Coordinates of C-alpha atoms in Angstrom, one line a residue:
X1 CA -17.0 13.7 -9.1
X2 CA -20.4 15.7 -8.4
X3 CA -21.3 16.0 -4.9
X4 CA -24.4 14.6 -3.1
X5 CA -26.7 14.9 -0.9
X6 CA -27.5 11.8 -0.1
X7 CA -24.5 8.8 0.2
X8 CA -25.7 5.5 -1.8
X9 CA -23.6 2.5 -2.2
X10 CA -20.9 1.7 -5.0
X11 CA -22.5 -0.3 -8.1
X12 CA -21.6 -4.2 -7.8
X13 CA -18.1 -5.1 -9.0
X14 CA -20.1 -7.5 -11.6
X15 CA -21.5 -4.7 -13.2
X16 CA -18.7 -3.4 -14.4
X17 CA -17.0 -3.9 -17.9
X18 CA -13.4 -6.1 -18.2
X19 CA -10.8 -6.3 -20.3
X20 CA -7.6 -8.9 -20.6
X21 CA -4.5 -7.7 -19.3
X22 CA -2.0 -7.2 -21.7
X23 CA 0.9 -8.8 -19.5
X24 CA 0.5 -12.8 -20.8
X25 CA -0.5 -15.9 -18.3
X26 CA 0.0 -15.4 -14.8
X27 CA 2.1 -17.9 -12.6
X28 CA 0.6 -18.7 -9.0
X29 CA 3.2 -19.5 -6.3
X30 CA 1.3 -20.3 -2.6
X31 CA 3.6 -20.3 0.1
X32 CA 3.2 -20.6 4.0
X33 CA 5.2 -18.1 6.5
X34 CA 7.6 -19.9 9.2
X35 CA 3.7 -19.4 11.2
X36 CA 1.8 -21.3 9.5
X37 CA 0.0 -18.4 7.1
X38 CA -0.8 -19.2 3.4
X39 CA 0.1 -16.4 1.2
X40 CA 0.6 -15.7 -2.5
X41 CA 2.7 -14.8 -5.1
X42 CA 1.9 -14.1 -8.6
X43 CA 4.1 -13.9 -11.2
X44 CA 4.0 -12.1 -14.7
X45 CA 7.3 -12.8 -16.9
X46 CA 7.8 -10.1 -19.2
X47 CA 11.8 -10.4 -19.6
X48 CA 14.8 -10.9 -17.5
X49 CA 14.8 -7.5 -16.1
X50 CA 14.0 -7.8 -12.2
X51 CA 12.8 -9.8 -10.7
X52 CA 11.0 -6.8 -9.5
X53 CA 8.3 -7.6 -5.9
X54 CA 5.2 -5.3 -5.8
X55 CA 3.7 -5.1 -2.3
X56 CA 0.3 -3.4 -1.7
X57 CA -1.1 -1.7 1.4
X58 CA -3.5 -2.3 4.1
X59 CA -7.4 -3.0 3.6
X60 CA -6.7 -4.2 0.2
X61 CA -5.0 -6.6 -2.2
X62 CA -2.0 -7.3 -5.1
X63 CA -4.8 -6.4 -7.4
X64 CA -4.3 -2.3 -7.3
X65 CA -1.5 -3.3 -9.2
X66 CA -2.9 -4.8 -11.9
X67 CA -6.8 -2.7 -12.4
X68 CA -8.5 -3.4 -15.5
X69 CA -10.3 -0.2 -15.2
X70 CA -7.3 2.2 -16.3
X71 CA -5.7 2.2 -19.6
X72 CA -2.5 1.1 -18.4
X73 CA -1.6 -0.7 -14.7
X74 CA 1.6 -0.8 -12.9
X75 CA 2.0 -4.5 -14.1
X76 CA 1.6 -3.9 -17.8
X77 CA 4.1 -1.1 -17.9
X78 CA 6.8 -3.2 -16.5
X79 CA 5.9 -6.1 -18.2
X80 CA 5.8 -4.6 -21.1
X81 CA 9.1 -2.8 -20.1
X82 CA 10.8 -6.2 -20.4
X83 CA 10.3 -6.9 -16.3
X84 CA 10.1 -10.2 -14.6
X85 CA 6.6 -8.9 -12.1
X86 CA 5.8 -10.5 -9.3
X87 CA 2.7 -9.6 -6.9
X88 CA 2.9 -10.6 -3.1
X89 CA -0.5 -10.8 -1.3
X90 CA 1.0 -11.1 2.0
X91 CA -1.6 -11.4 5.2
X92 CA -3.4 -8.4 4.9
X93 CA -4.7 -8.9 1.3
X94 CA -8.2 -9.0 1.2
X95 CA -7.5 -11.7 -1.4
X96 CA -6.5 -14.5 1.3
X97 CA -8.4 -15.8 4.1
X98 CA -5.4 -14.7 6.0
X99 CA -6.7 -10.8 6.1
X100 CA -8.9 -12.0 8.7
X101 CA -6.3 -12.8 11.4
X102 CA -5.2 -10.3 13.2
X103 CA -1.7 -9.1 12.8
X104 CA 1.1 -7.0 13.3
X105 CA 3.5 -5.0 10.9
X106 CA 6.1 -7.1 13.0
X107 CA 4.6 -10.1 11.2
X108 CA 4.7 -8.7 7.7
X109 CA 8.3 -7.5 8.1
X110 CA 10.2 -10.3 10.0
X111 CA 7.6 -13.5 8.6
X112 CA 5.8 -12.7 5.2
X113 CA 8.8 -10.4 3.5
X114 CA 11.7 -12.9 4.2
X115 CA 9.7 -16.2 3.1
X116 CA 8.4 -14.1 0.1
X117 CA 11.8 -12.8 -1.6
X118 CA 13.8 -16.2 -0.7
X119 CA 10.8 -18.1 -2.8
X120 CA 10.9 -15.3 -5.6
X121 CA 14.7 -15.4 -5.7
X122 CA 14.6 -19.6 -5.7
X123 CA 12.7 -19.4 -8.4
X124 CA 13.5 -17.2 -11.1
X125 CA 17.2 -18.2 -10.2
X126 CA 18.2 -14.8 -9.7
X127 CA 20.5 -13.3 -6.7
X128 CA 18.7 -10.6 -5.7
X129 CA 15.7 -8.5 -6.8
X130 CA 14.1 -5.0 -6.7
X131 CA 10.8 -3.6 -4.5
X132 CA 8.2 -1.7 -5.3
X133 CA 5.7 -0.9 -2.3
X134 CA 2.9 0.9 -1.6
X135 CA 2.0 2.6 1.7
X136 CA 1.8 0.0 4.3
X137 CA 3.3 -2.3 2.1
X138 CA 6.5 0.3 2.3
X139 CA 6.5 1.1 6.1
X140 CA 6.9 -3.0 6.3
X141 CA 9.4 -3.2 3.7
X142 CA 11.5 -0.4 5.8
X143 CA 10.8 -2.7 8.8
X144 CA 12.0 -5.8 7.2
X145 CA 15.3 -4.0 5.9
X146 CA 16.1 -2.4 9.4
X147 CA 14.9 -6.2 10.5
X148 CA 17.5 -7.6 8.4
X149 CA 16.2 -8.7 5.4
X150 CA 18.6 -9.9 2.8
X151 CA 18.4 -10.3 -1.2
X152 CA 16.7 -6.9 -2.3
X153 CA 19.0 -4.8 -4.4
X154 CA 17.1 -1.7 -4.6
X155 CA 13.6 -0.4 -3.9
X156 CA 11.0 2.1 -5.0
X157 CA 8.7 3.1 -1.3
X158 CA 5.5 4.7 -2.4
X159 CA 4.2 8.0 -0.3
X160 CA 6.0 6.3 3.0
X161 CA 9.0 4.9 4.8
X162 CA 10.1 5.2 8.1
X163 CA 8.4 8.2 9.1
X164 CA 4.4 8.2 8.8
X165 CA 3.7 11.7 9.3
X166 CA -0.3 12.1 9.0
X167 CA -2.3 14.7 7.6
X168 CA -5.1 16.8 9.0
X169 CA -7.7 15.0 10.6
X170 CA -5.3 11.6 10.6
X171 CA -3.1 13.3 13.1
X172 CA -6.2 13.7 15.3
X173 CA -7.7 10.5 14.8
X174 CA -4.6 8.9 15.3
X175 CA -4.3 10.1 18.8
X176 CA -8.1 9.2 20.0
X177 CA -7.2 5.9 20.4
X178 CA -10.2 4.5 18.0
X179 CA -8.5 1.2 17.6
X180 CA -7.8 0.5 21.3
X181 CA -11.7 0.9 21.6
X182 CA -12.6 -0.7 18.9
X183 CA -11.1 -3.3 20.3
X184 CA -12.2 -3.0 23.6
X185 CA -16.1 -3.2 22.2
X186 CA -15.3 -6.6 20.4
X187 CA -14.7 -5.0 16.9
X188 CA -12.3 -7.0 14.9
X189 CA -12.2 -4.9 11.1
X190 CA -13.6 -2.4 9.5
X191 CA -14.7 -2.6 6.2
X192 CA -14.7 -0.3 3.4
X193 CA -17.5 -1.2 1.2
X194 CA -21.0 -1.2 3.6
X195 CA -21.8 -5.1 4.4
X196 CA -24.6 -7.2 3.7
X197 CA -25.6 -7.8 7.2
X198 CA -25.1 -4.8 8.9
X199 CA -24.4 -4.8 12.9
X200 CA -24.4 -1.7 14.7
X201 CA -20.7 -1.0 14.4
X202 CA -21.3 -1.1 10.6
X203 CA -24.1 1.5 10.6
X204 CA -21.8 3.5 12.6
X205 CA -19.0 3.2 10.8
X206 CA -21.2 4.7 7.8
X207 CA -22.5 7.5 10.0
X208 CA -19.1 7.9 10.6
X209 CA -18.5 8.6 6.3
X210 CA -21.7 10.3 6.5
X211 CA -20.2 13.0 9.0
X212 CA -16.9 12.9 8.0
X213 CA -15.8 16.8 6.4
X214 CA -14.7 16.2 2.6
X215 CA -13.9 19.5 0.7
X216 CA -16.5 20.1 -1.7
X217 CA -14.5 18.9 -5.0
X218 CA -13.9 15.4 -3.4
X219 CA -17.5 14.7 -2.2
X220 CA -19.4 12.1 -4.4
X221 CA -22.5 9.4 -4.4
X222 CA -20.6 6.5 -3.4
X223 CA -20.4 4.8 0.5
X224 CA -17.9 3.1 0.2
X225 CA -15.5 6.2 -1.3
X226 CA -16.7 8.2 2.2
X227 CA -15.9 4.9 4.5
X228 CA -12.7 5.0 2.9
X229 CA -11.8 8.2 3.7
X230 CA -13.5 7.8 7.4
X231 CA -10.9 4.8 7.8
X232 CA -8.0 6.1 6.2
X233 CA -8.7 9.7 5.4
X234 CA -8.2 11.1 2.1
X235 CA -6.4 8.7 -0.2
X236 CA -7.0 10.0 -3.8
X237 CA -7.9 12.7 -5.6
X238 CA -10.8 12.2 -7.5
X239 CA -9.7 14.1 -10.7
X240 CA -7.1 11.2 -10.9
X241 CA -9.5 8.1 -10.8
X242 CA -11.5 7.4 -13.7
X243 CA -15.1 6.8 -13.2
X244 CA -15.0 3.1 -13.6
X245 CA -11.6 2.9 -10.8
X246 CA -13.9 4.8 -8.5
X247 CA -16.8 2.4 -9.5
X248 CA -14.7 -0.4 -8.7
X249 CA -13.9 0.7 -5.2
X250 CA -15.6 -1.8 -3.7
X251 CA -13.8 -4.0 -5.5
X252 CA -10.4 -2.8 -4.6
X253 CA -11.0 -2.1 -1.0
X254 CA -12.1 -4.5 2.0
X255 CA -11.6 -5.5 5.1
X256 CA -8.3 -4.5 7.6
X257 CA -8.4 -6.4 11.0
X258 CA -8.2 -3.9 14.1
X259 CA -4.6 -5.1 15.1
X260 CA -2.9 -3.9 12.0
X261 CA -4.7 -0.4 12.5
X262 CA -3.3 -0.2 16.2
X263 CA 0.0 -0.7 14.9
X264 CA -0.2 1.9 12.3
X265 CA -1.6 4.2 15.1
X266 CA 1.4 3.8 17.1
X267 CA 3.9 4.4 14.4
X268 CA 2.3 7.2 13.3
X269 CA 2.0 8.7 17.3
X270 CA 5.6 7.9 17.3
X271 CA 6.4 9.1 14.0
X272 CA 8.6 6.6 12.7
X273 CA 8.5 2.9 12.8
X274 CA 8.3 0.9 15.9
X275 CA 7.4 -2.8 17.0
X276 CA 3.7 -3.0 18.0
X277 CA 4.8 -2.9 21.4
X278 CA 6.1 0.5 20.8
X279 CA 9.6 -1.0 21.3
X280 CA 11.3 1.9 19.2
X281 CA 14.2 -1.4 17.8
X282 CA 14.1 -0.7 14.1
X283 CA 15.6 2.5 13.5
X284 CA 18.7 1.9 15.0
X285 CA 19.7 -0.3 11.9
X286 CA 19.2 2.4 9.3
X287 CA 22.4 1.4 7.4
X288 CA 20.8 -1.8 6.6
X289 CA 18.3 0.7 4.5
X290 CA 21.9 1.4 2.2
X291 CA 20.5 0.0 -1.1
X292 CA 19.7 3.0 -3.9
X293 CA 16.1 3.9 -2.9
X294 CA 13.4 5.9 -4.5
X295 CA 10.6 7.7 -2.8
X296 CA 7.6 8.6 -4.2
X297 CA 5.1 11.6 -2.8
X298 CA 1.8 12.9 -3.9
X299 CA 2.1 16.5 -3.8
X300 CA -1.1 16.7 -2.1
X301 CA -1.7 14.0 0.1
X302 CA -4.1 14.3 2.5
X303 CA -3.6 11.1 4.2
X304 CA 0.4 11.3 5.1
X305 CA 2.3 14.5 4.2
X306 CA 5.1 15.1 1.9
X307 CA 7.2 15.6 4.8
X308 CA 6.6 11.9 5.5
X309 CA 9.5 11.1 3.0
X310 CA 11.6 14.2 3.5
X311 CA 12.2 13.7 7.0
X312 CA 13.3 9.7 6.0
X313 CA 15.4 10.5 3.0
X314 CA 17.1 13.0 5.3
X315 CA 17.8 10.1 8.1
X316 CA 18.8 7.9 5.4
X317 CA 21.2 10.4 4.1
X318 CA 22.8 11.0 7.5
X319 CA 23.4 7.4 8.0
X320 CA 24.4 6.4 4.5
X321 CA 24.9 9.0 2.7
X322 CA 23.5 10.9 -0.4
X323 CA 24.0 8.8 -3.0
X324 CA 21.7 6.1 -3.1
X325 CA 18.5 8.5 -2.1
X326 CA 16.2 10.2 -4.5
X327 CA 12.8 11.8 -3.8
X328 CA 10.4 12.7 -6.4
X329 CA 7.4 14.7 -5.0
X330 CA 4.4 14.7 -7.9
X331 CA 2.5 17.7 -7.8
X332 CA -1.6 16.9 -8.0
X333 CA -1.4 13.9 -7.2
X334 CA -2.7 12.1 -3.9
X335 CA -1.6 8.9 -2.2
X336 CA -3.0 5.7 -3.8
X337 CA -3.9 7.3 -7.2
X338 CA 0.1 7.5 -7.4
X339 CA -0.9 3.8 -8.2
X340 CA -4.1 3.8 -9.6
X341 CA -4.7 7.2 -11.1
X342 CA -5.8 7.2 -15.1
X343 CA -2.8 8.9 -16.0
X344 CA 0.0 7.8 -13.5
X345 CA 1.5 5.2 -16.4
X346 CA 2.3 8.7 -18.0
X347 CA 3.1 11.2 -14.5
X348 CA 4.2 8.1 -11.8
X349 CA 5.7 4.9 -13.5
X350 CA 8.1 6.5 -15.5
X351 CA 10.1 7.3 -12.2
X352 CA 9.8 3.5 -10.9
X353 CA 10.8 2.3 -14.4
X354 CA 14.0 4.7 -14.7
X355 CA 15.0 3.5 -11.1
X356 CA 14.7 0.0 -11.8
X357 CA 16.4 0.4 -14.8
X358 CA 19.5 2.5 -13.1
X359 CA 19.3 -0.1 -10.5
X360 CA 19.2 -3.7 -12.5
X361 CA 23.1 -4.1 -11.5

């Protein structure tokens, strides 16, 4: 991407061109958590193999999984891979009117995650299925495991598990306490894309993007891509988004309530996962984590470091074993375009398909 001057905003979503997905008629599945939350499953049926759950990350929705933008999404290769997909939008998706609340990882893990794989399970009819999460999506998923979630066979954890270990200016934002005063000044979300009607903690949130450092191959026009990196720091590289992905990024990303960034904060001050009390109760379960398990690392992420993963397959291998752990690091690649890169169906899938594949049993 070129660099700029001047920051304008993304083009409209409804600008941009479409295409059908080549992965047949979806199935919706609405369920509520034991709280009282309505969330969503979606299922694409492209075989028996699986059932395989995808789980996305904060501030956006099941949809990274399935972009129209690239040639190939995660959901077509499996489906077309002979998988039985299915896409939960648990409560942060900015899909469900439930992204507004304001919640804890404790929530995902011990409410969304169970409810979620005992409806999948009752109703493809099948014993037990396979994960494949995303960042936030993945620290949860560790957190249900260790929280004693039952029917999940294996798992593929994307550029996370149990050990957030941040990047450059993430470790220093992460110990400024910026949701604790976000909070504390009546902020409940930040937003990615620039809103309509903008208050004064939007306009600073986009002086924030405006001030933020970016190396000079990763600036660009858009807003929304420097808010993004202001909220989360770097999350792609921009050689691995197409130019209609990274038109669609105001599509892609939204809203994340100030709760669910004050627990990321304090499991990445603690540097691995605890409850959002700071209770450190989950890691002392780590053989419920015995299931074969793939993790996944962009080479050069900028928002969580490789070590992230090395220091949990590690743990997990002291506790379990070396068997059932594997750890691909992919060189060029950053954190979310692992999912949504142009060419990850060729570099990144490949790896989830073979370990679902070695895994089905």
């Amino acid at each position: 991407m070129a660099s700029s001057a001047e920051l304008v905003p993304s083009p409209a979503y409804d600008l941009l061109p479409k295409r059908p997905l080549r992965a047949g008629v979806p199935e919706t599945y609405p369920f509520y958590t034991q709280d009282g939350v309505k969330l969503r499953l979606t299922r694409y049926q492209g075989g028996e193999r699986g059932p395989v759950l995808l789980v996305h990350c904060i501030g956006v929705s099941s949809r990274m999984f399935r972009l129209d933008t690239v040639g190939t999404n995660l959901v077509e290769y499996l489906y077309e891979a002979g998988f039985d997909v299915w896409l939960l939008d648990m409560r942060l998706s900015i899909d469900l009117p439930a992204h507004a609340r304001q919640s804890s990882f404790d929530e995902i893990a011990l409410l969304d995650y169970p409810t979620a794989v005992g409806r999948v399970l009752k109703e493809s009819g099948a014993k037990s299925l396979q994960v494949v999460a995303h960042g936030i999506g993945s620290q949860t998923f560790c957190m249900a495991m260790l929280g004693g979630l039952k029917g999940v066979r294996s798992a593929v954890c994307s550029q996370v598990a149990m050990h957030p270990k941040p990047a450059g200016l993430n470790r220093i934002k992460s110990r400024l306490g910026l949701p604790e005063m976000l909070n504390r000044l009546g902020i409940e979300a930040m937003s990615a894309p620039p809103q309509a009607s903008t208050g004064w903690s939007d306009k600073a949130l986009s002086l924030a993007a405006r001030l933020h450092p970016v190396t000079p191959e990763e600036a660009c026009h858009s807003l929304t891509c420097r808010r993004i990196t202001a909220m989360y720091g770097p999350l792609y590289e921009h050689d691995m988004l197409n130019t209609a992905t990274h038109d669609d990024l105001p599509h892609i990303f939204g809203e994340a309530n100030v709760r669910s960034f004050a627990h990321l904060v304090r499991n990445l001050r603690a540097g691995h996962l605890v409850r959002e009390d700071g209770t450190d109760c989950y890691m002392r379960h780590m053989s419920r984590l015995a299931i074969p398990l793939l993790l996944l690392h962009g080479g050069d992420n900028a928002c969580l470091l490789p070590e992230s993963t090395r220091i949990s397959e590690e743990a997990l291998v002291e506790w379990n074993g070396e068997d059932l752990y594997r750890r691909h690091v992919i060189p060029n690649y950053g954190h979310v375009d692992c999912i949504i890169g142009e060419r990850a169906h060729r570099d990144v899938f490949p790896l989830i398909r073979s370990h679902l594949l070695e895994t089905a049993a």
